[in-house]
Coordinates of C-alpha atoms in Angstrom, one line a residue:
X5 CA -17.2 -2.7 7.0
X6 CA -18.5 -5.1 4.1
X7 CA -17.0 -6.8 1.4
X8 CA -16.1 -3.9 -1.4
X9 CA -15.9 -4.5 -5.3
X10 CA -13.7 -6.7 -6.6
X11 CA -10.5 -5.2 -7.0
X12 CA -6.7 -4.6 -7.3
X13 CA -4.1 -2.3 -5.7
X14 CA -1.2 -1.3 -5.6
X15 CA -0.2 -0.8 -2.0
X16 CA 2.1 -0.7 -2.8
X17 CA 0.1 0.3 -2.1
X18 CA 0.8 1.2 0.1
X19 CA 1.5 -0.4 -1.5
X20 CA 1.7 0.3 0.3
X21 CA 1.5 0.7 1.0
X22 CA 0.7 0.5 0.7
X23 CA 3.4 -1.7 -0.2
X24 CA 4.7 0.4 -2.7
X25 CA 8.6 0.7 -3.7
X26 CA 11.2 2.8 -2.5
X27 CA 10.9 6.4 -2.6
X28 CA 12.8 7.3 -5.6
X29 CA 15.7 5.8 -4.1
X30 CA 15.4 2.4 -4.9
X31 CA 18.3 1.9 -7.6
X32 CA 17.6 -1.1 -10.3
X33 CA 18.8 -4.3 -8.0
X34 CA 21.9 -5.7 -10.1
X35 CA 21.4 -9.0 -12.1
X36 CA 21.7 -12.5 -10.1
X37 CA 21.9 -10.9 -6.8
X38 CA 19.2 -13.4 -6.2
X39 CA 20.4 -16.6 -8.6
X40 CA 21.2 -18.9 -6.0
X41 CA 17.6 -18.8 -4.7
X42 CA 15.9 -19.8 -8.4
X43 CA 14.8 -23.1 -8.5
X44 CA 15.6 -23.8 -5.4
X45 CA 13.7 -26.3 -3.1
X46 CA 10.9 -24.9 -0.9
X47 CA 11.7 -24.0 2.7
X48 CA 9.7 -26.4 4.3
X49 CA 11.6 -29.5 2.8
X50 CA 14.7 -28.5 4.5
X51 CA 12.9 -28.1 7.8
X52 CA 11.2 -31.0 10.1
X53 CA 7.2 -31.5 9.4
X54 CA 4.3 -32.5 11.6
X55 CA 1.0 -34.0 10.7
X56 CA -1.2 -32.5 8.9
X57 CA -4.5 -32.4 10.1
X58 CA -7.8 -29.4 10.4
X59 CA -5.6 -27.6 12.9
X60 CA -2.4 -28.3 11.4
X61 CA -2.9 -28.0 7.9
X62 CA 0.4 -27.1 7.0
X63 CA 1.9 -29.6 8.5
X64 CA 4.6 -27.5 11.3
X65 CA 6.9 -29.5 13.1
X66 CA 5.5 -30.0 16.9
X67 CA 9.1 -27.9 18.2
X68 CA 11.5 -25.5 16.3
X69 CA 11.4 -22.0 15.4
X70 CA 10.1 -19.6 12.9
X71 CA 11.8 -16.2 12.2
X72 CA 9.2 -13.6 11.3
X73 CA 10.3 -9.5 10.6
X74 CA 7.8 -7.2 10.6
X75 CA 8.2 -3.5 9.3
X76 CA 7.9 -0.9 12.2
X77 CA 6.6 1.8 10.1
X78 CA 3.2 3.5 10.3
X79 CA 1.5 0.7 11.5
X80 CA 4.2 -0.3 14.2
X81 CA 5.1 -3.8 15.5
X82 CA 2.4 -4.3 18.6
X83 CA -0.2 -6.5 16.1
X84 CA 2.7 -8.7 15.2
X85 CA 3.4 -9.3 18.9
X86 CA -0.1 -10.0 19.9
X87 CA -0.1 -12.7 16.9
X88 CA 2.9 -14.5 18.4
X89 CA 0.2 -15.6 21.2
X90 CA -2.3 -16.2 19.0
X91 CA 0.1 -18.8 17.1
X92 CA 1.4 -20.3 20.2
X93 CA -2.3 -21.2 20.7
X94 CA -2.0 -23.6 18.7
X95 CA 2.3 -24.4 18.3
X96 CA 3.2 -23.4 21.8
X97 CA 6.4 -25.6 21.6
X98 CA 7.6 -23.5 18.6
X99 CA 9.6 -20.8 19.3
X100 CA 8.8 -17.1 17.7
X101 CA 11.6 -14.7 16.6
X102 CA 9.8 -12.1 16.3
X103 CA 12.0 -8.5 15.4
X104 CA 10.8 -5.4 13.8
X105 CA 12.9 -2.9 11.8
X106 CA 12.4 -0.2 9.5
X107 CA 15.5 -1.6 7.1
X108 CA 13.9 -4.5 5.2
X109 CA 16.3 -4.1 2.0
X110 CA 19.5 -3.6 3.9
X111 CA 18.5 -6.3 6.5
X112 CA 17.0 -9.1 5.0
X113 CA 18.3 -9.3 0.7
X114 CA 21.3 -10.3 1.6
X115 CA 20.3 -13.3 3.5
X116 CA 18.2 -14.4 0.5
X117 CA 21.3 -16.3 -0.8
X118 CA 21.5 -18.4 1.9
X119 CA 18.9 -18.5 4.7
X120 CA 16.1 -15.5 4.8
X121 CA 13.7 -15.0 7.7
X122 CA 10.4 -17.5 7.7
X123 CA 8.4 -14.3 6.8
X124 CA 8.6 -10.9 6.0
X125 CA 6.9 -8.0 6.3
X126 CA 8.6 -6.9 2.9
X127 CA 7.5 -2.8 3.0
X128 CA 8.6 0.9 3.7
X129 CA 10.5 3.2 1.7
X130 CA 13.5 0.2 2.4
X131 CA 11.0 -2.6 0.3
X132 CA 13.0 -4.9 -1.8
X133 CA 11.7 -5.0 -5.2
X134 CA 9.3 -7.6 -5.7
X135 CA 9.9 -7.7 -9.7
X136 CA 13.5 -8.4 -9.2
X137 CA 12.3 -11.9 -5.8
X138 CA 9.4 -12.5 -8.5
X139 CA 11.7 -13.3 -11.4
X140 CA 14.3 -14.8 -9.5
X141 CA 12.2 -17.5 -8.0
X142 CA 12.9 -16.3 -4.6
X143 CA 9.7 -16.6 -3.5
X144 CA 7.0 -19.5 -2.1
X145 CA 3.9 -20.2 -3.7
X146 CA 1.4 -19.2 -1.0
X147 CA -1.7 -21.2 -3.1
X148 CA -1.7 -24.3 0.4
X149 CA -2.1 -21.4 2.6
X150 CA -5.0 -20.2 0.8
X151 CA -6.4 -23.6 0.2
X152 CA -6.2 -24.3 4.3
X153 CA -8.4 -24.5 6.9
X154 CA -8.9 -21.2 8.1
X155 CA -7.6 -20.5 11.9
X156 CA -11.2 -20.4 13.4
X157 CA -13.1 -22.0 11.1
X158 CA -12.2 -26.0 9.4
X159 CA -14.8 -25.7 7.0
X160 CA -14.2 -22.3 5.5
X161 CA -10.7 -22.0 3.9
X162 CA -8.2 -18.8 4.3
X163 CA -8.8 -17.6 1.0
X164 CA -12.6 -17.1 1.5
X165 CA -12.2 -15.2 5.0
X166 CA -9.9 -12.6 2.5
X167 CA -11.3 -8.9 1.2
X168 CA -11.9 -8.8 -2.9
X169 CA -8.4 -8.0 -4.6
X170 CA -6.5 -9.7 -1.9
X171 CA -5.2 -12.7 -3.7
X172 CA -5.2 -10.7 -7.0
X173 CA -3.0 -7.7 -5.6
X174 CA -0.4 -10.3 -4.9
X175 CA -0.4 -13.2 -8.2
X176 CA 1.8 -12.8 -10.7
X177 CA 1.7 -14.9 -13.9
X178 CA -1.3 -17.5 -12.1
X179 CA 1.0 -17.7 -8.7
X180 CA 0.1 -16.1 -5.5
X181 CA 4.2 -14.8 -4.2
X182 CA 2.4 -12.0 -1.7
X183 CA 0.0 -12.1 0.7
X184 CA -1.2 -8.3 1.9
X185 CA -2.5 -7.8 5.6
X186 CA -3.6 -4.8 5.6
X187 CA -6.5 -3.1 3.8
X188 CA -5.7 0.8 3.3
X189 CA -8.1 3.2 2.2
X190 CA -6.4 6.2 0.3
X191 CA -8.0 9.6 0.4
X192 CA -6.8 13.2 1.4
X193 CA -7.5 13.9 5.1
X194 CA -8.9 16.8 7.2
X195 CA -9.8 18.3 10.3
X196 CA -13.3 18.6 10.7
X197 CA -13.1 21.1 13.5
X198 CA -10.8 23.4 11.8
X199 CA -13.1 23.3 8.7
X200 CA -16.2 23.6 11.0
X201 CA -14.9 26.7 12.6
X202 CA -14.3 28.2 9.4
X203 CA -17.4 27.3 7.3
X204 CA -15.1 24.7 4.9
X205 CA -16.3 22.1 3.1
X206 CA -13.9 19.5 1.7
X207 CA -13.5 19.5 -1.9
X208 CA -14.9 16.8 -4.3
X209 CA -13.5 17.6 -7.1
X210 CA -10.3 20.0 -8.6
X211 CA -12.9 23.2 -9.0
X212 CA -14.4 23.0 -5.8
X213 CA -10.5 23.2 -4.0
X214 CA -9.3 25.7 -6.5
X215 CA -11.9 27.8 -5.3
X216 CA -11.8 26.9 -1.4
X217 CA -7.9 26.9 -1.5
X218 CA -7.6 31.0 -1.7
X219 CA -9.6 30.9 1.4
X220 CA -8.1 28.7 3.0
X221 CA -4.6 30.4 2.7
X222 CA -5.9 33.6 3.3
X223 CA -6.7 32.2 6.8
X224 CA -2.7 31.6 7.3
X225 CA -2.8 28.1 6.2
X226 CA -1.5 26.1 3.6
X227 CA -4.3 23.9 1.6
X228 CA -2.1 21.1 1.1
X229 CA 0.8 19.7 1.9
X230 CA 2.5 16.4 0.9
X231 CA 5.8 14.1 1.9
X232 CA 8.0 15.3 -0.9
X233 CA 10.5 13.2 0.2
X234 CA 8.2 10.1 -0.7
X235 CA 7.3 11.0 -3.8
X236 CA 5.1 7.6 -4.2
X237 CA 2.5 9.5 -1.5
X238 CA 1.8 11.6 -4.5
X239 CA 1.3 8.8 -6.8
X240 CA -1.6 7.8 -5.0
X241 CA -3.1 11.0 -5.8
X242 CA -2.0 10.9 -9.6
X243 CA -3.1 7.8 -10.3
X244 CA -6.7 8.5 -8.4
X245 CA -6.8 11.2 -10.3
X246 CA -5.9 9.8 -13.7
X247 CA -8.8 6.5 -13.0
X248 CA -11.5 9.4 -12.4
X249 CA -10.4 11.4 -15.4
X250 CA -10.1 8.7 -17.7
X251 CA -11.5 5.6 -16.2
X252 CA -10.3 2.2 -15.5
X253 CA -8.7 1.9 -19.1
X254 CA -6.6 5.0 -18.8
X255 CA -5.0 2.9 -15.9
X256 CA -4.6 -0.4 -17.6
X257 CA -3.3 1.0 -20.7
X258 CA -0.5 2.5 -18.4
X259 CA 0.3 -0.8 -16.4
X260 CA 0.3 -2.2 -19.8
X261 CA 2.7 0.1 -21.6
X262 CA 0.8 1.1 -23.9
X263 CA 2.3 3.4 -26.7
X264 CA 1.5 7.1 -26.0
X265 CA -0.7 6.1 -22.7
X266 CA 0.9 8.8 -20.5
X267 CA -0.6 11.7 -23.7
X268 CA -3.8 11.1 -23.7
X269 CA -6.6 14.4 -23.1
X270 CA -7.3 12.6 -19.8
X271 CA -4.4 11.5 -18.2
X272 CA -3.2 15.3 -19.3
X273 CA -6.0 17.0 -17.7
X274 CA -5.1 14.9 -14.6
X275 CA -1.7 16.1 -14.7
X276 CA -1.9 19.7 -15.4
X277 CA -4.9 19.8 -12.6
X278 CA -1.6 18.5 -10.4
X279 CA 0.5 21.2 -12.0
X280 CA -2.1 23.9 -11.3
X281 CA -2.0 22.9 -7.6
X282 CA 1.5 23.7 -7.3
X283 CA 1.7 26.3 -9.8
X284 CA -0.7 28.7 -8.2
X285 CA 1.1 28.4 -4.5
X286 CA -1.3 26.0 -2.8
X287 CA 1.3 24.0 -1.1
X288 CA 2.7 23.8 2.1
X289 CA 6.1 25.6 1.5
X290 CA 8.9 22.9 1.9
X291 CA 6.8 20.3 1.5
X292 CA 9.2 19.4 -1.6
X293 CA 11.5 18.3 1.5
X294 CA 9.3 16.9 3.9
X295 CA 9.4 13.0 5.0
X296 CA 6.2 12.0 4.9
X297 CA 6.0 12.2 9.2
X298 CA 7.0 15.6 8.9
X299 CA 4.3 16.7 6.2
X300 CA 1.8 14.8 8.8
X301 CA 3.0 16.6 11.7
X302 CA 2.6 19.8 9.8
X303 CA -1.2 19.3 8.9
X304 CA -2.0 18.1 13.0
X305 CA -0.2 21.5 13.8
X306 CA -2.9 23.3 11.7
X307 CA -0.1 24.2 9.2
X308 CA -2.0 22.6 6.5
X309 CA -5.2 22.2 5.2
X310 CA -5.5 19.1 3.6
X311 CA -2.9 16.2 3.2
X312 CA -2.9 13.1 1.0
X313 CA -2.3 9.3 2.8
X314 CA -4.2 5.6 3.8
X315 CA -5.8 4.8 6.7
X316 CA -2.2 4.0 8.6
X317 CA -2.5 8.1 9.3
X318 CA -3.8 7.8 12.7
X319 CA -1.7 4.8 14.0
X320 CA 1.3 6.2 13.0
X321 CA 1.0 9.9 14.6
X322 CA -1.3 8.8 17.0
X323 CA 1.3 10.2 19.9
X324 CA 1.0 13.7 18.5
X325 CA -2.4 14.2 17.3
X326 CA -3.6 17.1 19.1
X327 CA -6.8 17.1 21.5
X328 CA -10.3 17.8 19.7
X329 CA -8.4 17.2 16.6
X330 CA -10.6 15.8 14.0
X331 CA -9.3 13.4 11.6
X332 CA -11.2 12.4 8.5
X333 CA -10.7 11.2 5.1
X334 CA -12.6 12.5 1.8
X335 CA -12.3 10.8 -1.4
X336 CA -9.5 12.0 -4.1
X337 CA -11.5 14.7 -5.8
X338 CA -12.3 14.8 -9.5
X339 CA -10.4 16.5 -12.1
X340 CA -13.5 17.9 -14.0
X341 CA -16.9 17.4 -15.3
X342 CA -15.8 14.9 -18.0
X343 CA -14.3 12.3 -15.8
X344 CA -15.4 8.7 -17.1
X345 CA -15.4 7.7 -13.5
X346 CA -16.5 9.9 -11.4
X347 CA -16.4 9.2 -7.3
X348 CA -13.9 6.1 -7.8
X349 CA -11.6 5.1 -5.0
X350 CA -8.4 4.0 -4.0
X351 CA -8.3 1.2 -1.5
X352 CA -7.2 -2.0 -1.4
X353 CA -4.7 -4.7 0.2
X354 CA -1.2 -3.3 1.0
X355 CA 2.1 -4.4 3.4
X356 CA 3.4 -7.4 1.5
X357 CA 4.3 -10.5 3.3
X358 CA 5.9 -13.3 1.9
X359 CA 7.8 -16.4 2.4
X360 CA 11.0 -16.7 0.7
X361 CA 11.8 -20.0 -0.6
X362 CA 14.9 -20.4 0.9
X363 CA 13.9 -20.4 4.2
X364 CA 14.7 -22.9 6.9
X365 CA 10.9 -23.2 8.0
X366 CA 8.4 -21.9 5.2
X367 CA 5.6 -24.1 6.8
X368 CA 5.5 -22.1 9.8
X369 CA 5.9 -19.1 8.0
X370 CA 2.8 -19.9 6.4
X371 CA 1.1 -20.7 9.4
X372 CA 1.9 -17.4 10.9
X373 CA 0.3 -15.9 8.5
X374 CA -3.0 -18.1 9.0
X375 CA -3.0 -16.7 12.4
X376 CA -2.4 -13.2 11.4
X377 CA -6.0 -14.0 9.4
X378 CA -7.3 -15.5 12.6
X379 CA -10.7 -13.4 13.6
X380 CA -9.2 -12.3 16.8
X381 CA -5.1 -11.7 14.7
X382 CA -7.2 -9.5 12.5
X383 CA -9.9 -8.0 14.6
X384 CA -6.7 -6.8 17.3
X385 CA -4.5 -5.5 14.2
X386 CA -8.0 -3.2 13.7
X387 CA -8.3 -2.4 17.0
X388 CA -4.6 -1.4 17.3
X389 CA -3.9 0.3 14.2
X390 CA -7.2 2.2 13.7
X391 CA -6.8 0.5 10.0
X392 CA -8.9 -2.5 8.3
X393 CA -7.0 -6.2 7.8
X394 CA -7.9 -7.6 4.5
X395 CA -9.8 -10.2 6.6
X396 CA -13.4 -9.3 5.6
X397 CA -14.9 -7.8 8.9
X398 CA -11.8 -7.2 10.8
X399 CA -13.0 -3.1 11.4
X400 CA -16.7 -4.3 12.4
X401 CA -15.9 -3.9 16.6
X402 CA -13.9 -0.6 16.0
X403 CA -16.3 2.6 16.6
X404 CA -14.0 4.7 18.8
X405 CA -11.5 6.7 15.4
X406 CA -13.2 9.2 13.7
X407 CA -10.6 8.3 10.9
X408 CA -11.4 4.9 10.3
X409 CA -15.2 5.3 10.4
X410 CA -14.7 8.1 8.0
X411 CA -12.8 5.7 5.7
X412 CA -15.8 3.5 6.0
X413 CA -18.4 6.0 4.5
X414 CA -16.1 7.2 1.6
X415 CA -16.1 3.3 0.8
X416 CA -19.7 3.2 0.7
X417 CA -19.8 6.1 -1.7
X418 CA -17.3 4.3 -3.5
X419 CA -18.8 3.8 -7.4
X420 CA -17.6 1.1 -9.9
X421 CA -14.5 -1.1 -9.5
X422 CA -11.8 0.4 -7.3
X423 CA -8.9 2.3 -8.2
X424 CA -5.7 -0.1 -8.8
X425 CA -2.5 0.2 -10.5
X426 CA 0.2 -2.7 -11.1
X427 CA 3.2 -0.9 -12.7
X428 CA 5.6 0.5 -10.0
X429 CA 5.2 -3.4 -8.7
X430 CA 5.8 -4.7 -12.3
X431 CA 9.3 -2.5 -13.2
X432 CA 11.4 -1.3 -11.2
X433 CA 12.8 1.5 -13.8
X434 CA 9.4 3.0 -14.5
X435 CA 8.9 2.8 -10.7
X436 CA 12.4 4.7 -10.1
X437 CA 11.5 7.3 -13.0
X438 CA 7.9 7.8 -12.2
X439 CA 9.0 8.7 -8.4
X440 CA 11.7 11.4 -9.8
X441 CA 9.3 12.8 -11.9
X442 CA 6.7 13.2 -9.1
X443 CA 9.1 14.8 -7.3
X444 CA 9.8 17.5 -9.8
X445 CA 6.8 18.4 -10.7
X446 CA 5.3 18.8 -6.9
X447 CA 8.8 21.0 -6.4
X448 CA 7.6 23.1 -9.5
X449 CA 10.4 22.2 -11.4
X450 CA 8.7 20.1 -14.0
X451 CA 5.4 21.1 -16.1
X452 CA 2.8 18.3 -17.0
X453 CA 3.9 18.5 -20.4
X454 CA 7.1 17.2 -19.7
X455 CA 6.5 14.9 -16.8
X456 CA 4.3 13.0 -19.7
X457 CA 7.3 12.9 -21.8
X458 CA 9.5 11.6 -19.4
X459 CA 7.0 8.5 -18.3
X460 CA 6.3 7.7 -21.8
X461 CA 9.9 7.5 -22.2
X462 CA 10.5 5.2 -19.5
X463 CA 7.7 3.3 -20.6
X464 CA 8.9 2.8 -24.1
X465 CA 12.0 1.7 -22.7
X466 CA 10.9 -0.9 -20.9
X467 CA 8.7 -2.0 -23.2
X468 CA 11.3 -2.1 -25.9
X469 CA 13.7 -4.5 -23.9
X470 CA 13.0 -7.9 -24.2
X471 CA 15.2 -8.8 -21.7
X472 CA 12.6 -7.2 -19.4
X473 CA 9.6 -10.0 -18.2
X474 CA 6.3 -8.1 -18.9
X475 CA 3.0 -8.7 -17.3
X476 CA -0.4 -7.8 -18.3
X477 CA -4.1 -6.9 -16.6
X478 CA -7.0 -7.5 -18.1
X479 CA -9.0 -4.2 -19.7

């Protein structure tokens, strides 16, 4: 694929996945709980060096070890494991503890105290909340990485091999803290066979589905369905939905609590469109229960029509996609004929990684990550996940998934800057309220009305307390 627009993303996220926090669970960590890492020293000083050199730029001791966690979520663990050899390509006397866990939180917090892993995948609905490691200096600054030689090429420097947004997506207050590896488009998917055989088109904007949904149901299947469980899967949607309706600014104003930002016509029409959805019995009945491997599971049975997610879809229920299944992605539709930007999308860099600064070897934590950037690290995460790297042209070999080459062509449609948004990453409490309030209003308990009070609530709050560090993006 090439390079997209310049850009931002939560990935949260994934954010995360992209990247993003924990599904309405995540309690508000309590205050300290990472003091004793704040002005700390840096990892590496507390670990033996090598010489630095082209191939060594970060100067990793000859021997040793380096602990490295990965998250074994929807884009498993077999990447990481293929990058141990190509690191040992170049350190093979250093000695990889590679483990993989779905517990990130429970596992690894604790141990920022005293000594953390090397380098974490920090991600899943366990994530650890990077506003509370941000503003307790538990982090390394990840700027020398950037600034090195790249793995395959001495004269080109990691931060140049890196998609637009990449560096951004993880800099708070002028540092880079968080490096994102993977590069998720966000979209809702479908089965192009089952729409072929019944004359469906996908929807590109709210009219189009209100009219194709009836049809759709009255074929014995649901239009949508959705992890309820996750509420942040819906957020994608939402927050797509509100950057079409009311452009970038609607966004920013949002990340930058903004009095009454959550009222305005456009970020109402966005959320009553959402209301409508649920309101007039589109959705996959118990979706308001479903873990998001569930809700997936239900839309490869054929129980549902369409289904919101990033490009991780097909790598993570690759074992149970069915034969001739079809799997593609279509942008988040519009909201209506108004919208200030129509046809934007939601992709960018998600699955944080990051070095704490407490740990026993942060030189070769860094270096790890310089060969997860490698052209063959990054070309074999495509490869195996059926998902893009944020390495520009990690995808280009990958022809094989339907999914990801559909991916591809909704980014070339893609118009203007891409969709981003900062805030669940920024606070923590708007991050746990925004999630509840997802919740209830895809369960049909809450109207939009109300849903807009309650995040303009939680905004005002957190804007009020100046014990609370605030961050800003540019309009």
């Amino acid at each position: 694929m090439s390079q997209l627009p310049d850009s931002t993303s939560d990935l949260s996220r994934r954010s995360l996945l992209r990247g993003t926090a924990a599904a309405g669970l995540l309690a508000t960590p309590a205050v300290g709980l990472l003091s004793a890492c704040a002005g700390s020293s840096t990892g590496d000083d507390k670990a033996d060096t090598g010489a630095k050199t082209n191939d060594n730029p970060l100067g990793v001791a000859d021997t040793g070890k380096v602990d490295v966690v990965v998250f074994n979520g929807g884009l498993g663990d077999a990447y990481a494991k293929f990058d141990v050899t190509v690191f040992n390509k170049k350190h093979a006397n250093v000695t990889v503890n590679l483990s993989s866990t779905l517990k990130i939180k429970t596992e690894q917090q604790p141990k920022f105290s005293t000594t953390p892993a090397d380098l974490i995948n920090n991600a899943g609905a366990d994530i650890m909340a990077l506003d509370t490691l941000v503003n307790e200096g538990a982090l390394t600054e990840l700027t020398p990485l950037l600034d090195a030689p790249s793995w395959d090429d001495p004269n080109v420097k990691v931060r140049d091999t890196l998609l637009p947004g990449t560096i951004n997506d993880g800099t708070f207050d002028g540092k880079v803290l968080v490096l994102n590896y993977a590069y998720t488009v966000f979209g809702v998917w479908y089965n192009q066979a089952l729409f072929d055989k019944n004359g469906w088109t996908a929807p590109t904007t709210f009219d189009e589905f209100f009219t194709l949904a009836p049809k759709i149901k009255s074929a014995g299947v649901a239009p949508f369905a959705f992890a309820g469980k996750f509420p942040y899967y819906m957020r994608w949607a939402i927050m797509s939905w509100i950057w079409q309706s009311g452009g970038k600014s609607a966004v920013v104003d949002i990340d930058n609590l903004k009095p009454g930002c959550w009222k305005t016509p456009e970020v109402m029409a966005a959320l009553e469109a959402t209301e409508k959805l649920v309101k007039d019995g589109y959705t996959l009945p118990g979706s308001a229960t479903l873990t998001h491997t569930e809700s997936q599971q239900a839309f490869l049975d054929g129980k549902a029509a369409l289904l919101p997610c990033g490009t991780w879809l097909e790598n993570e229920m690759r074992q149970t996609i069915p034969s001739g299944f079809q799997m593609k992605l279509a942008n988040f539709w519009g909201v209506s004929a108004a919208d200030k930007a129509k046809g934007a999308v939601f992709a960018g860099s998600g699955e944080n990684w990051i070095v704490p600064k407490k740990a026993a070897n942060a030189a070769a934590g860094m270096e790890f990550l310089r060969a997860m950037f490698s052209v063959e690290g990054a070309g074999k995460f495509a490869e195996l996940t059926s998902s893009l790297s944020s390495r520009a042209g990690s995808g280009d070999k990958v022809t094989n998934s339907t999914a990801l080459v559909s991916a591809g062509e909704v980014m070339k449609k893609a118009s203007g800057e891409l969709v981003s948004f900062k805030h669940p990453d920024w606070y923590a409490d708007i991050d746990k309220a925004e999630q509840n309030a997802i919740g209830e209003l895809m369960a049909g308990r809450m109207t939009a009305a109300k849903f807009a009070d309650t995040l303009q609530a939680a905004t005002d709050k957190v804007a009020g307390d100046s014990a609370i560090k605030k961050f800003t993006r540019d309009a």
